[in-house]
Coordinates of C-alpha atoms and ligand atoms in Angstrom, one line a residue:
Chain A
M758 CA 61.4 101.5 92.2
I759 CA 62.5 101.4 95.8
Q760 CA 65.7 102.3 97.7
Q761 CA 67.9 99.6 99.0
I762 CA 70.6 100.3 101.6
S763 CA 73.9 98.5 101.2
V764 CA 76.2 98.2 104.2
F765 CA 79.8 97.1 104.0
L766 CA 80.6 94.7 106.8
E767 CA 83.7 92.8 107.7
N768 CA 83.1 89.1 108.5
K769 CA 83.2 89.6 112.2
K770 CA 80.9 88.3 114.9
G771 CA 78.1 90.6 116.0
R772 CA 78.1 93.0 113.1
L773 CA 74.6 92.1 111.9
A774 CA 73.2 92.3 115.4
F775 CA 74.8 95.7 115.8
I776 CA 73.2 97.0 112.6
T777 CA 69.7 95.8 113.6
K778 CA 70.2 97.5 117.0
V779 CA 71.2 100.8 115.3
L780 CA 68.2 100.7 113.0
A781 CA 65.8 99.8 115.8
A782 CA 67.1 102.7 117.9
A783 CA 66.6 105.1 115.0
G784 CA 63.0 103.9 114.5
A785 CA 63.6 102.4 111.0
D786 CA 61.8 99.2 110.4
I787 CA 63.6 96.5 108.4
R788 CA 61.3 95.0 105.7
A789 CA 63.7 92.8 103.9
M790 CA 67.3 91.8 104.2
S791 CA 69.9 89.7 102.3
V792 CA 73.6 89.2 102.7
A793 CA 76.2 88.5 100.0
D794 CA 79.5 87.6 101.3
T795 CA 83.1 86.4 100.6
S796 CA 85.5 85.1 103.1
D797 CA 86.6 88.6 104.0
F798 CA 83.6 90.8 103.8
G799 CA 79.9 90.9 103.3
I800 CA 77.4 93.3 101.9
L801 CA 74.2 93.6 103.8
R802 CA 71.3 94.7 101.7
L803 CA 68.3 96.2 103.5
I804 CA 64.9 97.4 102.5
V805 CA 63.5 99.6 105.3
D806 CA 60.4 101.8 105.7
K807 CA 62.5 105.0 106.2
P808 CA 65.6 104.8 104.1
E809 CA 66.8 108.4 104.9
T810 CA 66.5 107.8 108.6
A811 CA 68.3 104.5 108.4
I812 CA 71.1 105.9 106.3
A813 CA 71.7 108.8 108.6
A814 CA 71.8 106.5 111.7
L815 CA 74.2 104.1 110.0
K816 CA 76.5 107.0 108.9
D817 CA 76.4 108.4 112.4
E818 CA 77.8 105.0 113.5
G819 CA 80.6 105.5 110.9
M820 CA 79.3 102.7 108.7
A821 CA 80.2 102.6 105.0
V822 CA 76.7 102.6 103.4
S823 CA 75.3 103.5 100.0
L824 CA 71.9 103.6 98.3
T825 CA 70.8 101.7 95.2
D826 CA 67.5 101.8 93.3
V827 CA 66.1 98.3 93.0
L828 CA 62.8 96.9 91.7
A829 CA 60.2 95.2 93.9
I830 CA 57.5 93.2 92.4
G831 CA 54.5 91.6 93.9
V832 CA 54.2 87.9 93.3
E833 CA 51.4 87.1 95.7
D834 CA 48.5 85.9 93.5
T835 CA 50.2 84.7 90.4
P836 CA 51.6 81.2 90.6
G837 CA 54.9 81.2 88.7
G838 CA 54.8 85.0 89.0
L839 CA 58.6 85.3 89.6
A840 CA 59.4 83.0 86.7
K841 CA 57.1 85.1 84.5
A842 CA 58.9 88.3 85.5
T843 CA 62.4 87.0 85.1
N844 CA 61.5 85.4 81.7
A845 CA 60.1 88.7 80.5
L846 CA 63.2 90.6 81.6
W847 CA 65.5 88.0 80.1
D848 CA 63.6 88.2 76.8
S849 CA 64.1 92.0 76.8
G850 CA 67.8 91.6 77.3
I851 CA 67.8 92.8 80.9
S852 CA 70.0 90.8 83.2
V853 CA 69.2 90.2 86.9
E854 CA 72.1 90.7 89.2
Y855 CA 70.4 89.2 92.2
A856 CA 67.0 88.7 93.8
Y857 CA 65.6 88.1 97.2
A858 CA 62.1 87.7 98.6
F859 CA 60.2 89.2 101.6
I860 CA 56.8 88.9 103.1
S861 CA 54.6 92.0 103.6
Q862 CA 53.8 92.5 107.3
K863 CA 50.5 94.0 106.3
D864 CA 48.8 91.1 104.5
G865 CA 51.4 88.3 104.3
T866 CA 51.8 88.7 100.6
A867 CA 55.2 87.9 99.0
F868 CA 57.4 90.4 97.2
V869 CA 60.6 89.9 95.4
I870 CA 63.4 92.5 95.1
L871 CA 65.2 92.5 91.8
R872 CA 68.5 94.1 91.0
V873 CA 68.7 94.6 87.2
D874 CA 71.0 96.5 84.9
N875 CA 68.3 98.8 83.6
N876 CA 65.6 99.9 86.0
E877 CA 63.6 102.1 83.7
K878 CA 63.4 99.5 80.9
A879 CA 62.6 96.8 83.4
V880 CA 59.7 98.7 84.9
E881 CA 58.3 99.1 81.4
V882 CA 58.6 95.4 80.6
L883 CA 57.1 94.3 83.9
K884 CA 54.1 96.6 83.5
E885 CA 53.6 95.4 80.0
N886 CA 53.4 91.9 81.5
N887 CA 50.9 93.0 84.1
I888 CA 53.3 92.4 87.0
T889 CA 52.8 94.7 90.0
V890 CA 55.8 96.9 90.6
I891 CA 56.0 98.2 94.2
E892 CA 57.0 101.8 94.9
Q893 CA 58.7 103.2 97.9
G894 CA 55.4 104.5 99.3
D895 CA 54.0 101.0 99.3
I896 CA 56.4 99.8 101.9
R897 CA 56.4 102.8 104.2
K898 CA 53.4 101.4 106.1
Chain B
M459 CA 122.4 132.1 81.1
S460 CA 122.9 130.6 84.4
N461 CA 123.7 132.6 87.4
F462 CA 126.6 131.2 89.4
Y463 CA 127.9 132.3 92.8
D464 CA 131.2 130.4 92.5
E465 CA 131.4 129.3 88.8
K466 CA 134.8 127.6 89.2
I467 CA 133.5 125.2 91.9
E468 CA 130.0 124.8 90.6
T469 CA 131.1 123.8 87.1
M470 CA 134.3 121.9 88.1
S471 CA 135.2 118.8 86.2
R472 CA 134.6 115.5 88.0
D473 CA 138.4 114.8 88.2
E474 CA 139.2 118.2 89.7
M475 CA 136.3 117.9 92.2
S476 CA 137.5 114.4 93.3
Q477 CA 140.9 115.8 93.8
L478 CA 139.6 118.6 95.9
Q479 CA 137.4 116.3 97.9
S480 CA 140.3 113.8 98.5
E481 CA 142.5 116.6 99.8
R482 CA 139.8 117.8 102.2
L483 CA 138.9 114.4 103.4
V484 CA 142.5 113.5 104.2
S485 CA 142.9 116.7 106.3
M486 CA 139.5 116.2 107.9
V487 CA 140.1 112.6 109.0
E488 CA 143.4 113.7 110.6
R489 CA 141.6 116.3 112.6
C490 CA 138.8 114.0 113.6
Y491 CA 141.2 111.3 114.8
N492 CA 143.3 113.8 116.8
N493 CA 140.5 115.9 118.3
V494 CA 137.4 113.9 118.7
P495 CA 137.7 111.1 121.2
L496 CA 134.8 109.1 119.8
Y497 CA 136.4 109.0 116.3
K498 CA 139.7 108.0 117.7
K499 CA 138.0 105.1 119.6
R500 CA 136.0 104.0 116.5
F501 CA 139.1 104.1 114.2
D502 CA 141.2 102.2 116.8
E503 CA 138.4 99.6 117.1
M504 CA 138.4 99.1 113.4
G505 CA 142.1 99.2 113.1
I506 CA 142.1 102.2 110.8
L507 CA 144.7 104.9 110.9
P508 CA 144.2 108.4 109.4
G509 CA 147.0 107.6 107.0
D510 CA 144.9 104.8 105.4
I511 CA 142.7 107.4 103.9
K512 CA 144.3 108.8 100.8
T513 CA 141.5 109.6 98.4
I514 CA 137.7 110.1 98.5
E515 CA 137.4 106.5 97.3
D516 CA 138.7 105.4 100.8
L517 CA 135.7 107.1 102.5
K518 CA 133.8 103.8 102.5
K519 CA 136.3 102.3 104.9
L520 CA 135.3 104.7 107.6
P521 CA 132.7 104.2 110.3
F522 CA 129.3 105.9 110.2
T523 CA 128.2 108.6 112.6
Y524 CA 124.6 108.5 114.0
K525 CA 122.4 111.0 115.6
T526 CA 122.7 109.1 118.8
D527 CA 126.4 109.8 118.8
L528 CA 125.6 113.5 119.1
R529 CA 123.1 112.8 121.8
D530 CA 125.5 110.6 123.7
T531 CA 128.2 113.3 123.7
Y532 CA 125.7 116.1 124.4
P533 CA 126.3 119.0 124.2
F534 CA 129.8 119.6 122.8
G535 CA 131.5 116.2 122.9
M536 CA 132.0 115.9 119.1
F537 CA 133.4 119.3 118.5
A538 CA 136.9 119.1 116.9
V539 CA 138.0 122.6 117.9
P540 CA 138.7 124.4 121.2
K541 CA 135.9 126.7 122.2
E542 CA 138.0 129.8 121.4
E543 CA 137.6 129.0 117.8
L544 CA 133.8 128.6 117.9
I545 CA 131.7 131.6 117.0
R546 CA 128.2 130.2 116.8
I547 CA 126.0 127.5 118.3
H548 CA 122.7 126.2 116.9
A549 CA 120.6 123.2 118.0
S550 CA 117.9 121.1 116.6
S551 CA 114.8 120.7 118.7
G552 CA 114.6 117.0 119.1
T553 CA 111.0 116.0 119.3
T554 CA 112.0 113.3 121.7
G555 CA 115.0 113.3 124.0
K556 CA 117.9 115.6 124.0
Q557 CA 118.6 118.3 121.5
T558 CA 121.5 117.9 119.1
V559 CA 123.9 120.8 119.5
V560 CA 126.1 122.0 116.6
G561 CA 128.9 124.5 116.6
Y562 CA 130.6 126.6 113.9
T563 CA 133.9 128.3 113.5
A564 CA 134.2 131.5 111.4
H565 CA 135.2 129.3 108.5
D566 CA 132.2 127.1 109.0
I567 CA 129.8 130.1 109.0
D568 CA 131.5 131.3 105.9
I569 CA 131.1 128.1 103.9
W570 CA 127.5 127.7 105.1
A571 CA 126.8 131.3 104.0
Q572 CA 128.4 130.6 100.6
S573 CA 126.3 127.4 100.3
C574 CA 123.1 129.5 100.8
A575 CA 124.5 132.2 98.5
R576 CA 124.9 129.5 95.8
A577 CA 121.4 128.4 96.4
L578 CA 120.0 132.0 96.0
S579 CA 122.1 132.8 92.9
S580 CA 121.1 129.5 91.2
I581 CA 117.5 130.6 91.1
G582 CA 118.5 134.0 89.8
G583 CA 119.1 135.9 93.0
T584 CA 121.5 138.9 92.7
K585 CA 122.9 141.8 94.7
S586 CA 119.9 143.9 93.7
D587 CA 117.3 141.6 95.4
Y588 CA 115.5 141.9 98.6
V589 CA 115.5 138.5 100.3
H590 CA 112.5 138.2 102.7
I591 CA 113.4 135.6 105.3
S592 CA 110.4 134.1 107.2
Y593 CA 112.2 131.2 108.7
G594 CA 112.4 131.3 112.4
Y595 CA 115.6 132.9 113.8
G596 CA 117.2 131.4 116.9
L597 CA 118.7 128.0 117.7
F598 CA 117.0 126.7 114.6
T599 CA 119.3 127.1 111.6
G600 CA 116.7 128.2 109.0
G601 CA 116.6 131.9 109.5
M602 CA 120.3 132.6 110.1
G603 CA 121.4 130.3 107.3
L604 CA 119.5 132.1 104.5
H605 CA 120.2 135.4 106.2
Y606 CA 123.9 135.1 106.0
G607 CA 123.6 133.6 102.5
A608 CA 121.7 136.6 101.3
E609 CA 124.3 138.9 102.7
K610 CA 127.1 136.9 101.3
L611 CA 125.5 137.2 97.9
G612 CA 125.4 141.0 98.4
A613 CA 121.6 140.9 98.3
T614 CA 119.5 142.7 101.0
A615 CA 118.4 140.4 103.8
I616 CA 115.0 141.2 105.4
P617 CA 115.0 139.3 108.7
V618 CA 111.2 139.1 109.2
S619 CA 111.3 135.8 111.0
S620 CA 108.1 133.7 111.2
G621 CA 104.7 134.7 112.4
N622 CA 102.4 137.8 112.2
T623 CA 101.4 136.9 108.6
K624 CA 99.6 140.2 107.9
R625 CA 102.8 142.1 108.7
Q626 CA 104.7 139.7 106.4
V627 CA 102.3 140.6 103.6
Q628 CA 102.7 144.3 104.4
I629 CA 106.4 144.0 104.1
L630 CA 106.1 142.0 100.8
Q631 CA 104.0 144.8 99.5
D632 CA 105.8 147.9 100.8
Y633 CA 109.5 146.8 100.6
G634 CA 109.0 144.9 97.4
S635 CA 110.6 141.6 98.5
D636 CA 111.9 139.8 95.4
I637 CA 112.7 136.3 97.0
I638 CA 111.0 134.7 100.0
C639 CA 112.6 132.0 102.2
C640 CA 110.4 129.9 104.5
T641 CA 108.8 126.5 105.0
P642 CA 106.5 125.4 102.2
S643 CA 103.6 125.2 104.5
Y644 CA 104.1 128.8 105.7
A645 CA 104.4 129.9 102.0
M646 CA 101.0 128.4 101.4
F647 CA 99.6 130.2 104.5
I648 CA 101.1 133.5 103.3
G649 CA 99.6 132.9 99.9
E650 CA 96.1 132.3 101.4
T651 CA 96.5 135.4 103.6
I652 CA 97.3 137.5 100.6
R653 CA 94.2 136.2 98.9
E654 CA 92.0 136.8 102.0
M655 CA 93.4 140.4 102.2
G656 CA 92.1 140.9 98.7
I657 CA 95.6 141.4 97.2
D658 CA 96.4 140.2 93.7
P659 CA 99.8 138.4 94.0
K660 CA 100.5 139.7 90.5
T661 CA 100.9 143.2 92.0
L662 CA 103.7 142.0 94.2
K663 CA 107.3 142.1 93.1
L664 CA 107.9 138.6 94.6
R665 CA 109.2 136.3 91.9
A666 CA 110.7 133.2 93.6
G667 CA 110.8 131.3 96.8
V668 CA 113.3 129.0 98.5
F669 CA 111.4 126.5 100.6
G670 CA 112.7 123.8 102.9
A671 CA 113.0 122.4 106.5
E672 CA 110.0 120.1 105.9
A673 CA 108.8 117.5 103.4
W674 CA 106.7 118.8 100.5
T675 CA 105.4 117.3 97.3
E676 CA 105.4 118.4 93.6
N677 CA 101.7 119.0 94.1
M678 CA 102.4 121.5 96.8
R679 CA 105.0 123.1 94.6
R680 CA 102.4 123.8 92.0
E681 CA 99.9 125.1 94.5
I682 CA 102.5 127.5 96.0
E683 CA 103.6 128.7 92.5
K684 CA 99.9 129.4 91.7
I685 CA 98.8 131.0 94.9
L686 CA 101.9 133.3 95.2
D687 CA 102.5 133.6 91.4
I688 CA 106.2 132.8 91.8
K689 CA 108.6 130.0 91.1
A690 CA 109.1 127.7 94.1
Y691 CA 112.4 126.0 94.7
D692 CA 113.5 123.4 97.1
I693 CA 116.5 123.6 99.5
Y694 CA 117.9 120.8 101.7
G695 CA 119.9 120.8 104.8
L696 CA 120.2 119.6 108.4
S697 CA 121.8 121.3 111.3
E698 CA 124.2 118.4 111.9
I699 CA 125.8 119.0 108.5
A700 CA 125.4 122.8 108.4
G701 CA 121.8 123.9 108.0
P702 CA 119.8 124.8 104.9
G703 CA 122.0 125.0 101.8
V704 CA 123.6 121.6 102.0
A705 CA 121.9 121.1 98.6
F706 CA 119.8 123.4 96.5
E707 CA 117.6 123.3 93.5
C708 CA 118.5 125.2 90.3
T709 CA 116.0 126.6 87.8
S710 CA 115.6 123.2 86.1
Q711 CA 113.7 121.9 89.2
T712 CA 115.1 118.4 88.7
G713 CA 116.8 117.6 92.0
M714 CA 119.1 119.5 94.3
H715 CA 122.7 120.2 93.6
V716 CA 124.8 119.2 96.6
N717 CA 127.6 121.6 97.7
E718 CA 129.8 118.5 97.5
D719 CA 133.1 120.4 97.9
W720 CA 132.1 120.8 101.6
F721 CA 129.4 118.1 102.1
Y722 CA 130.2 114.9 100.4
P723 CA 127.1 112.7 99.9
E724 CA 126.8 108.9 99.6
I725 CA 123.8 106.7 99.2
I726 CA 124.0 103.5 101.2
N727 CA 121.9 100.4 101.8
P728 CA 120.6 101.3 105.3
D729 CA 120.8 97.6 106.4
T730 CA 124.2 96.6 105.1
G731 CA 126.0 100.0 104.9
E732 CA 127.1 99.1 101.4
V733 CA 127.5 102.2 99.1
L734 CA 124.9 102.2 96.2
P735 CA 125.5 103.4 92.7
D736 CA 124.0 106.6 91.3
G737 CA 120.3 106.3 90.5
Q738 CA 119.6 103.8 93.3
Y739 CA 117.5 104.9 96.3
G740 CA 119.0 104.4 99.7
E741 CA 119.9 106.3 102.9
L742 CA 121.7 109.6 102.3
V743 CA 124.9 110.0 104.2
F744 CA 127.1 113.1 104.5
T745 CA 130.7 113.7 105.3
C746 CA 131.5 117.3 106.3
I747 CA 134.9 117.4 104.4
G748 CA 135.0 121.2 104.6
K749 CA 134.1 121.9 108.2
E750 CA 136.1 122.6 111.3
A751 CA 134.0 122.6 114.4
L752 CA 131.8 119.6 113.7
P753 CA 133.4 117.5 111.0
L754 CA 131.0 114.6 111.0
I755 CA 132.1 111.4 109.1
R756 CA 129.5 109.6 107.1
Y757 CA 126.6 111.0 109.1
R758 CA 123.4 109.0 108.6
T759 CA 120.6 111.4 107.8
K760 CA 117.9 108.7 107.7
D761 CA 116.6 110.5 104.5
I762 CA 115.9 108.2 101.5
S763 CA 117.2 109.7 98.3
C764 CA 119.4 109.0 95.3
L765 CA 122.2 110.8 93.5
S766 CA 122.7 111.7 89.8
R767 CA 125.9 113.0 88.2
K768 CA 124.2 113.4 84.8
P769 CA 124.8 116.8 83.2
C770 CA 122.3 119.4 84.3
S771 CA 120.8 122.0 82.0
C772 CA 121.9 124.8 84.3
G773 CA 125.6 124.0 83.6
R774 CA 126.4 122.9 87.2
T775 CA 128.4 119.8 87.6
L776 CA 127.6 119.4 91.3
V777 CA 126.0 116.1 92.0
K778 CA 122.2 116.2 92.4
M779 CA 120.2 114.5 95.0
A780 CA 116.5 113.7 94.6
K781 CA 113.9 115.2 96.9
P782 CA 113.9 112.7 99.8
K783 CA 111.0 110.3 99.5
G784 CA 110.8 109.1 103.0
R785 CA 112.8 108.3 106.2
T786 CA 114.6 105.0 106.8
D787 CA 112.6 104.7 110.0
D788 CA 109.5 104.3 107.8
M789 CA 111.0 102.0 105.2
L790 CA 110.0 98.4 104.9
I791 CA 112.0 95.8 103.0
I792 CA 109.6 93.3 101.7
R793 CA 111.0 90.5 99.5
G794 CA 114.1 92.6 99.0
I795 CA 112.1 95.6 97.8
N796 CA 112.0 98.9 99.6
V797 CA 108.4 99.9 100.4
F798 CA 107.4 103.2 102.0
P799 CA 104.0 103.7 103.6
S800 CA 103.9 107.1 101.8
Q801 CA 103.8 105.2 98.5
V802 CA 100.7 103.4 99.5
E803 CA 99.2 106.7 100.5
H804 CA 100.0 108.2 97.1
V805 CA 98.4 105.3 95.3
L806 CA 95.2 105.7 97.3
L807 CA 95.1 109.4 96.7
S808 CA 95.7 108.9 93.0
L809 CA 92.6 106.7 93.0
N810 CA 90.6 109.4 94.8
M811 CA 90.4 107.3 97.9
D812 CA 90.9 108.4 101.5
P813 CA 94.4 107.3 102.6
N814 CA 93.3 105.4 105.6
Y815 CA 95.3 102.2 105.4
L816 CA 97.4 99.7 107.3
I817 CA 100.2 97.6 105.9
V818 CA 100.5 94.2 107.5
V819 CA 103.7 92.4 106.7
D820 CA 104.1 88.7 107.6
R821 CA 106.3 85.8 106.7
V822 CA 104.9 82.5 105.5
G823 CA 107.7 80.0 105.3
T824 CA 110.5 82.0 103.8
L825 CA 108.2 84.3 101.8
D826 CA 107.3 87.8 102.9
T827 CA 103.6 88.7 102.5
M828 CA 102.1 92.1 102.3
E829 CA 98.5 92.9 103.0
V830 CA 97.2 96.4 102.6
Q831 CA 94.0 97.1 104.5
V832 CA 92.0 100.0 103.3
E833 CA 89.1 101.6 105.2
M834 CA 85.9 101.8 103.1
T835 CA 84.1 105.1 102.5
P836 CA 80.5 105.4 101.4
E837 CA 81.7 106.2 97.9
M838 CA 83.4 102.8 97.7
V839 CA 80.4 100.8 98.8
S840 CA 78.5 98.9 96.2
D841 CA 75.5 96.5 96.5
T842 CA 77.4 93.7 94.7
V843 CA 80.3 91.6 95.8
K844 CA 81.6 91.8 92.2
N845 CA 82.1 95.5 92.3
I846 CA 83.8 95.5 95.6
E847 CA 86.1 92.8 94.5
A848 CA 86.9 94.8 91.3
L849 CA 87.7 97.7 93.6
E850 CA 90.2 95.5 95.5
R851 CA 91.8 94.5 92.2
T852 CA 92.1 98.1 91.0
I853 CA 93.9 99.0 94.2
A854 CA 96.1 95.9 94.0
A855 CA 97.1 96.7 90.4
A856 CA 97.9 100.3 91.2
L857 CA 100.0 99.2 94.2
Q858 CA 101.8 96.6 92.1
S859 CA 102.7 99.1 89.4
T860 CA 104.0 101.7 92.0
L861 CA 105.7 99.3 94.5
N862 CA 106.8 96.6 92.1
I863 CA 105.5 94.1 94.6
S864 CA 102.2 92.3 94.8
A865 CA 100.1 93.0 97.8
K866 CA 96.8 91.5 98.9
V867 CA 94.2 94.2 99.4
R868 CA 91.6 93.9 102.0
L869 CA 88.8 96.4 102.4
V870 CA 87.8 97.0 106.0
E871 CA 85.0 98.9 107.8
P872 CA 85.5 102.7 108.4
K873 CA 87.4 103.7 111.5
S874 CA 88.3 100.0 112.2
L875 CA 92.1 100.4 111.7
P876 CA 94.2 100.8 114.8
R877 CA 95.1 104.3 116.0
S878 CA 97.6 105.0 118.7
E879 CA 97.1 108.2 120.7
G880 CA 95.1 109.7 117.9
K881 CA 97.8 108.9 115.4
A882 CA 97.1 106.3 112.8
V883 CA 99.3 103.1 112.9
R884 CA 100.5 102.5 109.3
V885 CA 102.5 99.4 109.6
I886 CA 102.3 96.1 111.5
D887 CA 105.3 93.9 110.8
N888 CA 104.8 90.4 112.2
R889 CA 108.1 89.0 110.8
H890 CA 110.1 89.6 113.9
I891 CA 113.3 89.9 111.9
Ligands
ZN929 ZN1 121.1 122.4 87.7

């Protein structure tokens, strides 16, 4: 499991740029990002190499942020790997709230972030299906 | 058994009380017309003669008096007696602009002292009590009001005044004060000091407190009762009317009995001036039917309260007023419903949220709209839109049930709401009514 940072943002110009500037200044490297939004607000989801540093920097700026444990799986060398993973989870009664992908800077392999309703059970299911589950340490460097 | 200072008045039948009030009003109006130029001018403009006022029912025909009237006639322009008859002056420290100065004859001081004596006896105070007074003494009415009340009752007044909290505690311990009178926030501070000094409040003789001169909540009452191990009672007053003791709580702790034989209360719609029935909230207005030096007619307190003439378990028939729930200055009328920013604050606190909010009122066509913006805190952040929208709905439902009006809730980033000179702006009204 890895830690995802959620930042509450109003739908105003320049907020995203502001966040990336704050993180860059703090020395936290953004590995993946996705935005879910409504007409009034958005939630910026971030995977960074140093979540603690990033959270502290964002809180210093007075941002409303929280941490969530999410799953990250490697889908690099298995065609249809994502479908295999989601099917396995579906069959075990685990629902996927959302998912987004990112590319590893190290070797260009693809990863997918999965937000499920039961992390522990999902990890078990994925491992049973020989799907690589990425840990926090794997994305530090 | 209830403890009365003046049983005849405090348990008088409604008919007898109305009779007494009518007599006093008629005499008061006569004196106002003849001795206060402002009232003569107002009556003449409205075509009213003192003779038109025959009973307390006629009060609603009379003009209102506003705080600005006292400021405009500063310092003594509304006094209805020559200065030979005055024996005391007090003043309220206006936070902005001029002070409002109030004067008393010997009779006025006497009825004010009796008012406070009634307040003290209604919570069980007797001649054998030490009454510890930690209100400030001076131009402010708090200290002297309760002081004279305690003496009137025959109790022993201890004029400690405010400040030097360790000495306050020393006196509470050594003299064995039975009743304390101060502001509720100072009571909390004394309570905390007692604890810090390692004193168990149970070892003190103190059994009750009479607290007023600032707004306080039921929650604060419970905290004070706990930290000082006493019963905490509310007292209401304002210097323009007399000072503390205009209304007082009895042991039932269900509103404050108004000393209505001297200070006649009405609840009005602050916009139309119309008198509202018992049980309805509106602006509290007092007429000083028993006073000589400053007999104000229908003085607008700006406090929002309501009245009840239902029987009280203490046996008093004096009308009760509810603890004021806000100031008319703060009140918004949205789609005909009175909304106080403090209600929004209470809703957020009840949901364990920080009360950082902004009410934005607007008008679309002929319909008022209300939006409540609430600053997010880290505890409120979720990684899904669904959860945050659910949070908005929870707040909206709680607002709806408290305010009886639907409001759109919009969550905003922390520290994004406007602040003016460090003070939060709570309301933006774009209706330009
Ligand atoms: Zn009562």
